[in-house]
Structures are given as structure tokens and as C-alpha cells.
Coordinates of C-alpha atoms (C1' of nucleotides) and ligand atoms in Angstrom, one line a residue:
Chain A
M348 CA 60.6 153.2 118.2
K349 CA 59.5 150.5 120.4
D350 CA 56.8 148.4 118.2
I351 CA 60.1 148.2 115.9
R352 CA 61.8 146.1 118.2
A353 CA 58.4 143.6 118.6
Y354 CA 57.9 143.2 115.5
L355 CA 61.9 142.1 115.6
S356 CA 61.8 140.1 118.1
E357 CA 59.0 138.2 117.3
H358 CA 60.7 137.3 113.5
G359 CA 63.2 135.3 115.4
I360 CA 65.8 139.2 114.4
R361 CA 67.1 140.7 117.6
P362 CA 66.9 144.3 116.8
S363 CA 70.4 146.0 116.8
V364 CA 70.3 150.4 116.4
Q365 CA 71.4 148.9 112.2
R366 CA 68.1 146.9 111.9
I367 CA 65.5 149.2 113.4
S368 CA 66.6 151.3 111.5
I369 CA 66.4 149.5 108.2
M370 CA 63.3 148.5 109.7
E371 CA 62.2 151.9 110.6
Y372 CA 62.5 152.8 106.6
L373 CA 61.8 150.2 105.2
L374 CA 58.3 150.6 107.0
T375 CA 58.0 154.9 106.5
H376 CA 58.5 155.1 103.2
K377 CA 55.9 153.7 100.8
T378 CA 59.0 154.1 97.5
H379 CA 59.7 149.9 97.4
P380 CA 64.6 151.6 97.6
T381 CA 67.0 150.5 95.9
V382 CA 70.0 149.7 98.6
D383 CA 71.1 152.4 97.2
E384 CA 68.8 155.1 98.1
M385 CA 68.4 153.3 101.3
F386 CA 71.9 153.8 101.9
I387 CA 72.2 157.7 101.0
A388 CA 69.6 158.1 103.2
L389 CA 70.4 156.3 105.8
S390 CA 74.2 156.8 106.0
D391 CA 73.2 160.6 107.6
S392 CA 71.6 159.8 110.7
M393 CA 74.4 156.3 110.5
P394 CA 76.8 157.7 108.8
T395 CA 79.0 154.5 109.8
L396 CA 76.6 152.1 108.5
S397 CA 78.1 149.8 106.0
K398 CA 76.4 148.8 102.8
T399 CA 77.3 145.3 103.0
T400 CA 75.3 146.1 107.1
L401 CA 72.6 147.0 104.6
Y402 CA 73.0 144.2 102.1
N403 CA 73.5 141.5 105.4
T404 CA 69.9 142.9 107.5
L405 CA 68.3 143.2 103.7
K406 CA 68.9 139.2 103.3
L407 CA 68.3 138.5 106.6
F408 CA 64.9 140.1 106.6
V409 CA 64.1 138.7 103.2
D410 CA 64.9 135.4 104.4
R411 CA 62.5 136.2 108.0
Q412 CA 59.7 137.4 105.9
V413 CA 59.3 140.3 107.2
V414 CA 60.4 142.6 104.0
L415 CA 60.0 141.3 100.9
M416 CA 63.1 142.4 97.7
L417 CA 60.9 142.7 94.0
G418 CA 62.6 141.9 91.1
L419 CA 60.3 144.3 88.4
D420 CA 63.3 146.7 87.9
E421 CA 65.3 144.8 86.2
K422 CA 68.4 147.4 86.9
N423 CA 68.6 147.0 91.3
A424 CA 67.0 145.2 93.9
R425 CA 64.1 146.9 95.6
F426 CA 62.7 146.4 99.3
D427 CA 58.9 146.2 100.9
G428 CA 58.3 146.7 104.3
D429 CA 54.4 146.1 103.4
V430 CA 54.5 142.1 103.1
S431 CA 50.6 142.0 102.9
P432 CA 49.6 141.1 99.9
H433 CA 49.3 143.6 96.6
A434 CA 50.8 144.5 93.2
H435 CA 53.4 146.8 91.8
F436 CA 53.8 148.8 89.3
K437 CA 56.6 150.8 87.8
C438 CA 56.4 153.5 85.5
S439 CA 59.5 152.9 82.3
C440 CA 59.2 156.6 82.0
C441 CA 59.7 158.1 85.6
G442 CA 61.3 155.1 86.8
R443 CA 58.4 155.1 90.8
V444 CA 57.1 152.4 91.8
E445 CA 53.7 152.3 93.0
D446 CA 51.0 149.5 95.1
I447 CA 48.7 148.6 93.9
F448 CA 45.8 147.5 96.1
E449 CA 42.0 145.4 96.3
D450 CA 40.8 149.0 96.0
E451 CA 42.5 149.4 92.8
L452 CA 42.4 146.3 91.4
P453 CA 39.7 143.6 92.6
E454 CA 40.8 140.1 90.8
L455 CA 44.2 140.7 92.8
N456 CA 44.0 138.4 96.0
L457 CA 42.7 135.4 93.4
V458 CA 45.4 135.0 92.4
F459 CA 47.5 134.6 95.6
K460 CA 46.9 131.8 96.2
N461 CA 48.9 128.9 99.1
N462 CA 49.4 125.4 96.0
I463 CA 48.2 125.9 92.5
G464 CA 48.0 121.8 91.4
R465 CA 50.9 120.1 94.1
R466 CA 52.9 123.1 93.7
F467 CA 53.5 124.0 97.0
I468 CA 53.5 128.3 96.1
M469 CA 55.5 130.1 99.7
Q470 CA 56.0 133.7 97.3
T471 CA 53.7 135.1 95.0
E472 CA 54.6 138.9 92.7
L473 CA 52.0 140.6 90.4
S474 CA 54.1 143.0 89.0
Y475 CA 53.2 145.6 85.9
T476 CA 55.4 148.2 83.7
G477 CA 53.8 150.6 81.7
Y478 CA 52.9 155.1 82.4
C479 CA 51.5 156.4 85.3
S480 CA 49.1 158.8 85.0
D481 CA 51.5 161.3 85.3
C482 CA 53.3 160.4 82.7
Y483 CA 50.5 159.6 80.6
D484 CA 49.2 162.8 80.7
K485 CA 52.2 164.2 80.8
R486 CA 52.6 162.1 76.8
I487 CA 48.7 162.7 75.5
Q488 CA 50.0 166.4 76.5
S489 CA 52.7 166.2 74.5
I490 CA 51.6 164.4 71.1
D491 CA 48.2 167.3 71.5
N492 CA 50.7 169.9 70.9
S493 CA 52.8 168.3 68.5
I494 CA 49.8 168.3 66.6
T495 CA 48.4 171.4 67.5
N496 CA 52.0 172.2 66.5
T497 CA 52.1 170.4 63.1
I498 CA 49.0 172.4 61.9
Chain B
M64 CA 62.6 127.3 59.5
K65 CA 60.7 129.9 57.6
D66 CA 57.9 130.5 59.0
I67 CA 60.6 131.8 62.0
R68 CA 62.0 134.2 58.9
A69 CA 58.8 135.3 58.3
Y70 CA 57.9 135.4 62.1
L71 CA 60.7 137.4 62.1
S72 CA 59.8 139.9 58.5
E73 CA 56.6 140.4 60.3
H74 CA 57.6 142.2 64.0
G75 CA 60.4 144.3 61.7
I76 CA 63.3 142.4 63.1
R77 CA 65.8 141.2 59.9
P78 CA 66.4 137.3 59.5
S79 CA 69.4 136.5 60.2
V80 CA 71.3 133.0 60.5
Q81 CA 72.3 134.5 64.4
R82 CA 68.5 135.5 65.2
I83 CA 67.4 132.9 63.2
S84 CA 69.0 130.2 65.6
I85 CA 68.2 132.1 68.8
M86 CA 64.5 132.4 67.7
E87 CA 64.5 128.8 67.1
Y88 CA 65.1 128.0 70.4
L89 CA 62.9 130.6 72.2
L90 CA 60.4 128.1 70.5
T91 CA 61.3 125.1 70.3
H92 CA 62.5 125.3 74.1
K93 CA 60.5 125.9 76.7
T94 CA 62.7 125.5 79.4
H95 CA 62.9 130.2 79.7
P96 CA 66.3 129.8 79.5
T97 CA 69.0 131.8 80.9
V98 CA 71.5 133.7 78.3
D99 CA 74.4 131.3 79.6
E100 CA 72.2 127.9 78.6
M101 CA 71.4 129.5 75.1
F102 CA 75.3 130.5 75.1
I103 CA 75.9 127.2 75.3
A104 CA 73.3 125.6 73.6
L105 CA 73.9 127.9 70.4
S106 CA 77.3 127.3 70.7
D107 CA 77.6 123.5 69.5
S108 CA 75.8 124.9 66.3
M109 CA 77.5 128.3 65.2
P110 CA 80.3 128.0 67.2
T111 CA 81.6 132.3 66.3
L112 CA 78.8 132.6 67.9
S113 CA 79.3 135.9 70.5
K114 CA 77.9 136.1 74.2
T115 CA 77.4 140.2 73.1
T116 CA 75.2 139.5 70.1
L117 CA 73.0 136.8 72.2
Y118 CA 72.7 140.2 74.5
N119 CA 72.1 142.5 71.9
T120 CA 69.7 140.0 69.5
L121 CA 67.6 138.4 73.1
K122 CA 67.3 143.1 74.0
L123 CA 65.7 143.4 70.6
F124 CA 63.9 141.0 70.6
V125 CA 61.9 142.0 73.6
D126 CA 61.4 145.4 72.4
R127 CA 60.0 144.0 69.5
Q128 CA 58.1 142.0 71.7
V129 CA 58.7 138.7 70.8
V130 CA 59.8 137.5 73.4
L131 CA 60.1 138.6 76.5
M132 CA 62.2 138.4 80.0
L133 CA 61.6 137.8 82.7
G134 CA 62.5 138.6 86.4
L135 CA 61.8 136.1 89.1
D136 CA 65.1 134.6 89.1
E137 CA 67.3 137.3 90.3
K138 CA 70.5 135.8 89.4
N139 CA 69.7 135.5 85.7
A140 CA 67.7 136.9 83.4
R141 CA 66.0 134.5 81.7
F142 CA 63.8 134.5 78.5
D143 CA 60.7 133.1 76.7
G144 CA 59.4 132.4 73.4
D145 CA 56.4 132.3 74.4
V146 CA 55.1 136.5 74.5
S147 CA 50.8 134.7 75.4
P148 CA 49.6 136.0 78.1
H149 CA 50.5 132.7 81.0
A150 CA 51.9 133.1 85.1
H151 CA 55.4 131.1 86.0
F152 CA 57.0 129.0 88.9
K153 CA 59.7 129.1 89.9
C154 CA 60.7 126.3 91.8
S155 CA 63.1 127.1 94.9
C156 CA 64.4 123.2 95.1
C157 CA 65.9 122.2 91.6
G158 CA 66.0 125.9 90.0
R159 CA 63.6 124.6 87.1
V160 CA 61.3 127.5 85.9
E161 CA 57.5 126.6 85.8
D162 CA 54.8 127.5 83.0
I163 CA 51.3 127.3 84.7
F164 CA 48.5 128.1 82.1
E165 CA 45.1 129.2 82.5
D166 CA 43.5 125.2 83.0
E167 CA 45.5 125.4 86.4
L168 CA 45.1 128.9 86.9
P169 CA 41.9 130.3 85.6
E170 CA 41.7 133.5 87.8
L171 CA 45.2 134.6 84.9
N172 CA 43.5 136.0 82.3
L173 CA 41.9 138.9 85.7
V174 CA 45.2 140.5 86.4
F175 CA 46.1 140.8 82.6
K176 CA 44.9 144.2 81.6
N177 CA 45.0 147.0 79.3
N178 CA 45.0 149.7 83.3
I179 CA 44.5 150.0 86.0
G180 CA 43.6 153.4 87.8
R181 CA 44.5 155.7 86.0
R182 CA 48.0 153.8 84.8
F183 CA 48.6 152.2 81.4
I184 CA 49.9 149.1 81.2
M185 CA 52.4 147.9 79.2
Q186 CA 52.8 144.7 80.5
T187 CA 52.4 142.6 82.8
E188 CA 54.2 139.8 85.1
L189 CA 52.4 136.8 87.3
S190 CA 55.2 135.3 89.1
Y191 CA 54.9 132.4 91.4
T192 CA 57.9 130.6 93.7
G193 CA 58.1 127.1 95.8
Y194 CA 58.0 124.1 95.6
C195 CA 57.1 121.9 92.5
S196 CA 55.3 119.0 92.7
D197 CA 58.4 116.8 91.7
C198 CA 60.7 118.1 94.5
Y199 CA 57.7 118.5 97.2
D200 CA 57.0 114.8 97.2
K201 CA 61.0 114.5 98.0
R202 CA 60.2 116.5 100.8
I203 CA 57.4 114.3 101.7
Q204 CA 59.4 111.8 101.4
S205 CA 62.1 112.4 103.3
I206 CA 60.4 114.2 106.2
D207 CA 58.7 110.0 105.9
N208 CA 61.8 109.2 106.7
S209 CA 63.7 110.8 108.9
I210 CA 60.4 110.2 110.9
T211 CA 60.5 106.6 110.7
N212 CA 64.0 106.3 111.5
T213 CA 63.5 108.3 114.6
I214 CA 61.3 105.6 116.3
Chain C
dA827 C1' 83.4 145.1 42.5
dA828 C1' 82.4 149.3 44.7
dT829 C1' 80.5 151.2 48.4
dA830 C1' 77.0 151.9 52.1
dG831 C1' 73.9 150.7 56.1
dA832 C1' 73.3 146.8 59.2
dT833 C1' 75.0 143.4 62.0
dT834 C1' 78.7 140.5 64.4
dT835 C1' 82.6 139.8 67.3
dG836 C1' 85.9 140.3 71.1
dT837 C1' 87.9 142.6 74.7
dA838 C1' 87.3 145.9 78.1
dA839 C1' 84.6 148.6 81.2
dT840 C1' 80.3 149.2 84.5
dC841 C1' 78.3 147.5 88.6
dA842 C1' 75.4 145.2 92.0
dT843 C1' 76.3 141.9 94.7
dT844 C1' 78.9 139.1 98.1
dA845 C1' 82.9 137.2 100.2
dC846 C1' 86.1 137.2 103.8
dA847 C1' 88.4 139.1 107.7
dT848 C1' 88.6 141.6 111.5
dA849 C1' 87.1 144.7 114.3
dA850 C1' 82.7 145.8 117.3
dA851 C1' 79.0 145.1 120.7
dT852 C1' 76.2 142.2 122.5
dG853 C1' 75.6 139.9 126.9
dA854 C1' 76.1 136.2 129.5
dA855 C1' 78.9 133.5 133.4
dA856 C1' 82.3 134.1 137.2
Chain D
dT373 C1' 83.4 144.3 137.4
dT374 C1' 86.8 141.4 134.4
dT375 C1' 86.1 137.6 131.1
dC376 C1' 85.3 135.1 127.9
dA377 C1' 81.9 133.0 123.3
dT378 C1' 79.3 134.3 120.2
dT379 C1' 76.4 138.1 117.8
dT380 C1' 76.5 142.1 114.6
dA381 C1' 78.9 145.2 111.9
dT382 C1' 82.6 147.0 108.8
dG383 C1' 85.5 147.5 105.3
dT384 C1' 87.8 146.2 100.7
dA385 C1' 88.1 143.0 97.9
dA386 C1' 86.0 139.2 94.4
dT387 C1' 82.8 138.0 91.4
dG388 C1' 80.0 137.6 87.8
dA389 C1' 76.3 139.4 84.9
dT390 C1' 75.1 143.2 81.5
dT391 C1' 77.0 146.8 78.5
dA392 C1' 80.7 149.5 76.1
dC393 C1' 83.0 150.7 72.4
dA394 C1' 85.4 149.5 68.5
dA395 C1' 86.8 146.8 64.7
dA396 C1' 85.3 143.1 61.3
dT397 C1' 81.9 141.2 58.9
dC398 C1' 77.7 140.3 56.7
dT399 C1' 74.4 142.2 53.5
dA400 C1' 71.9 144.6 49.9
dT401 C1' 72.2 148.2 46.0
dT402 C1' 74.6 149.7 42.1
Ligands
LIG1797 MN1 54.6 147.7 98.2
LIG1798 MN1 56.9 131.1 79.6
LIG1799 ZN1 56.1 157.8 85.1
LIG1800 ZN1 61.7 121.2 92.0

DNA sequence: AATAGATTTGTAATCATTACATAAATGAAA
DNA sequence: TTTCATTTATGTAATGATTACAAATCTATT
């Protein structure tokens, strides 16, 4: 895609094939993938891709502010091509990481600030953990069943 | 401390000497220490303490909700004995992790919610990265100096 | 004291990430 | 187009935090 080349160039990143693929993956997959998830997916179209290249490239992207590294998953770092201010939710049941935007959390923008006290803020991360709507429904249902079974 | 024993017991945690020491450390040190920092500090008074015990105990505390595990430091997990809703700031210059309470961030409580959409929220983490006031001042000063030197 | 259960300990394994050395690609002169 | 310097990519080895596991110790109860 021509615009990905431009996007990278604008941020001082020379657009190699690997870098374009990795950036494109992050822009088209809003799943906040781990390194391994990306590596497996990208290896299909780029069998020679090295995991080191993936790590190096992600580090470069994060440094240049075109990608966000999320810390809400203790096990693996997760990455996000959307650098606009938004929050994240991780379901501790199914593991998925969802975006939370203003429509669901209008108070969101109030905590994204440039400074707090005399501190200079460079990054804000607002993350939630709990049960996603699917898993919550299943849980309720299984409780209902267990009550029914007990009667 | 008698009240630490009680505090642990109230949360279904049998108060062994190790557990009391670890909890006491977290309640009296608001530095959001890493495992290693705690291990070194606690080893003074408990030379036989095992790092595995420290890991196990912290996991137990986090499960029982008497301690918070922070994910804002990519390298090491950090721990907090204060489980009340507040935000955290990590200085990327000096590395220190500071608390941010309502007095500095009145909007804080607005994002600590029990649910968002149909999601059930169990934990909220609001964390900032940037320059603390000390490091920010130093940086300004060093820029001033370099300007002065250039003239 | 004997017993059972919980807790602690030390060592070995795991696994994500990083370091490093080499190979390939790129791009500007000549 | 060759040449050469610089950047980027690759594979392997090392690191380092965390976890698994089995044995030792502690604690409470009979
Ligand atoms: Mn996102
Ligand atoms: Mn805190
Ligand atoms: Zn779920
Ligand atoms: Zn600082």
C-alpha cells in the first residue's frame, strides 16, 4: 500500500518490505496481537522473516510513536497500530483485548493529559481487566444452570 | 504488628512470619518495589527467605486483593500495598514510580468503574510515563546550559 | 509425640526478550 | 554498471524474570 510507505516515511522510518508488512498488519488487525501471533501470521506471506526483525521493527515503531506497546497482558507485550487516545480491556476468561473508545467511556479524554502537577506526561495507558460481555453471559448462564441442576 | 496479622486473616491469608514481613514491607514502603528490591531489603531481617516464597506470597496477595501488581514497568512487575483507586506515574529518566491521587488528578475516580458496556470490570490500571518534576527541571536546566555554552 | 496439612525452600526448567555477529539489501558516487 | 558505505535483516546464543517441582520445615490437632 502506497500510503503505508508514506506514513512510515513521514515518521522517519525507511519503508522496507518487512516494515511495511508489519505496519500493515497492525493497521488491519485491531486485535492487539502479541509478537508470536504476528510472527505466525506474517510468516505465511514472508517465510524468511526473522523474529529478531519483528522485535527490532516493533521497537523502532514504538520509539517513533507509530505503534503503541500495551502492558496490560503480564505474559506478553501486545501492540496497537492505533495511537489515538483510547482505553483497553482484557478479558481474563477468553484473553481477548478490546478497544474502549469515547462512545463507551466518555470520561476517557479527561485522563489523557500533557502534564500532572509538575510532571511532563509522554504516555498514558488506561487498562481494564474483567469479563467481556460474552464471557459474562456464559458465566451467568452456567450459574443459572448449576442452580437449576441443584433444585 | 498485630493489625497486619488481622488484616491478612480477614482476607483468608494465614499470617506466617514471611507473609507478615512481606505485607509489612509493602505497607510501609510506598515505592512500588520490584521483586528484587523487596528480596534484597527483606533478606536483611530474614536471611533465609527464598525468592520463590516471595513470588508465591505476592501471587497469593494479588489473588486475595490485598496487593496490586503494576504493569507499567515493562521490565519487572511492581507491587503496591495500597489497593485504593489511584493512578501511577513512572519517570522514564530516573525510573521512580509515583502515586497520583485525586488531589492531583480529580478526574481519576471517573474512570474507575464497575462495568463498561456489558463488560464486568475487576481491575483498573491508569498509568503514566514521562518526566518527573525533578528530572524535568534538570532537563530544562541542561538545555539552558547548552544554550549558554553555545553563545 | 505422632500425624496430616500447609508453607517454605533450593534447584532446575521455561520462555520472552535482547545481544551479537554475519549476511543481505540499499543507494549514492565513480 | 561497478564500488563502496550504510542500513537493514537474519540466526544463534545469552540473559533474566518467572514458574515448576520435589524435598524440607513448620503448624495445628489428636
Ligand atoms: Mn487499541
Ligand atoms: Mn500506588
Ligand atoms: Zn471473554
Ligand atoms: Zn525522574
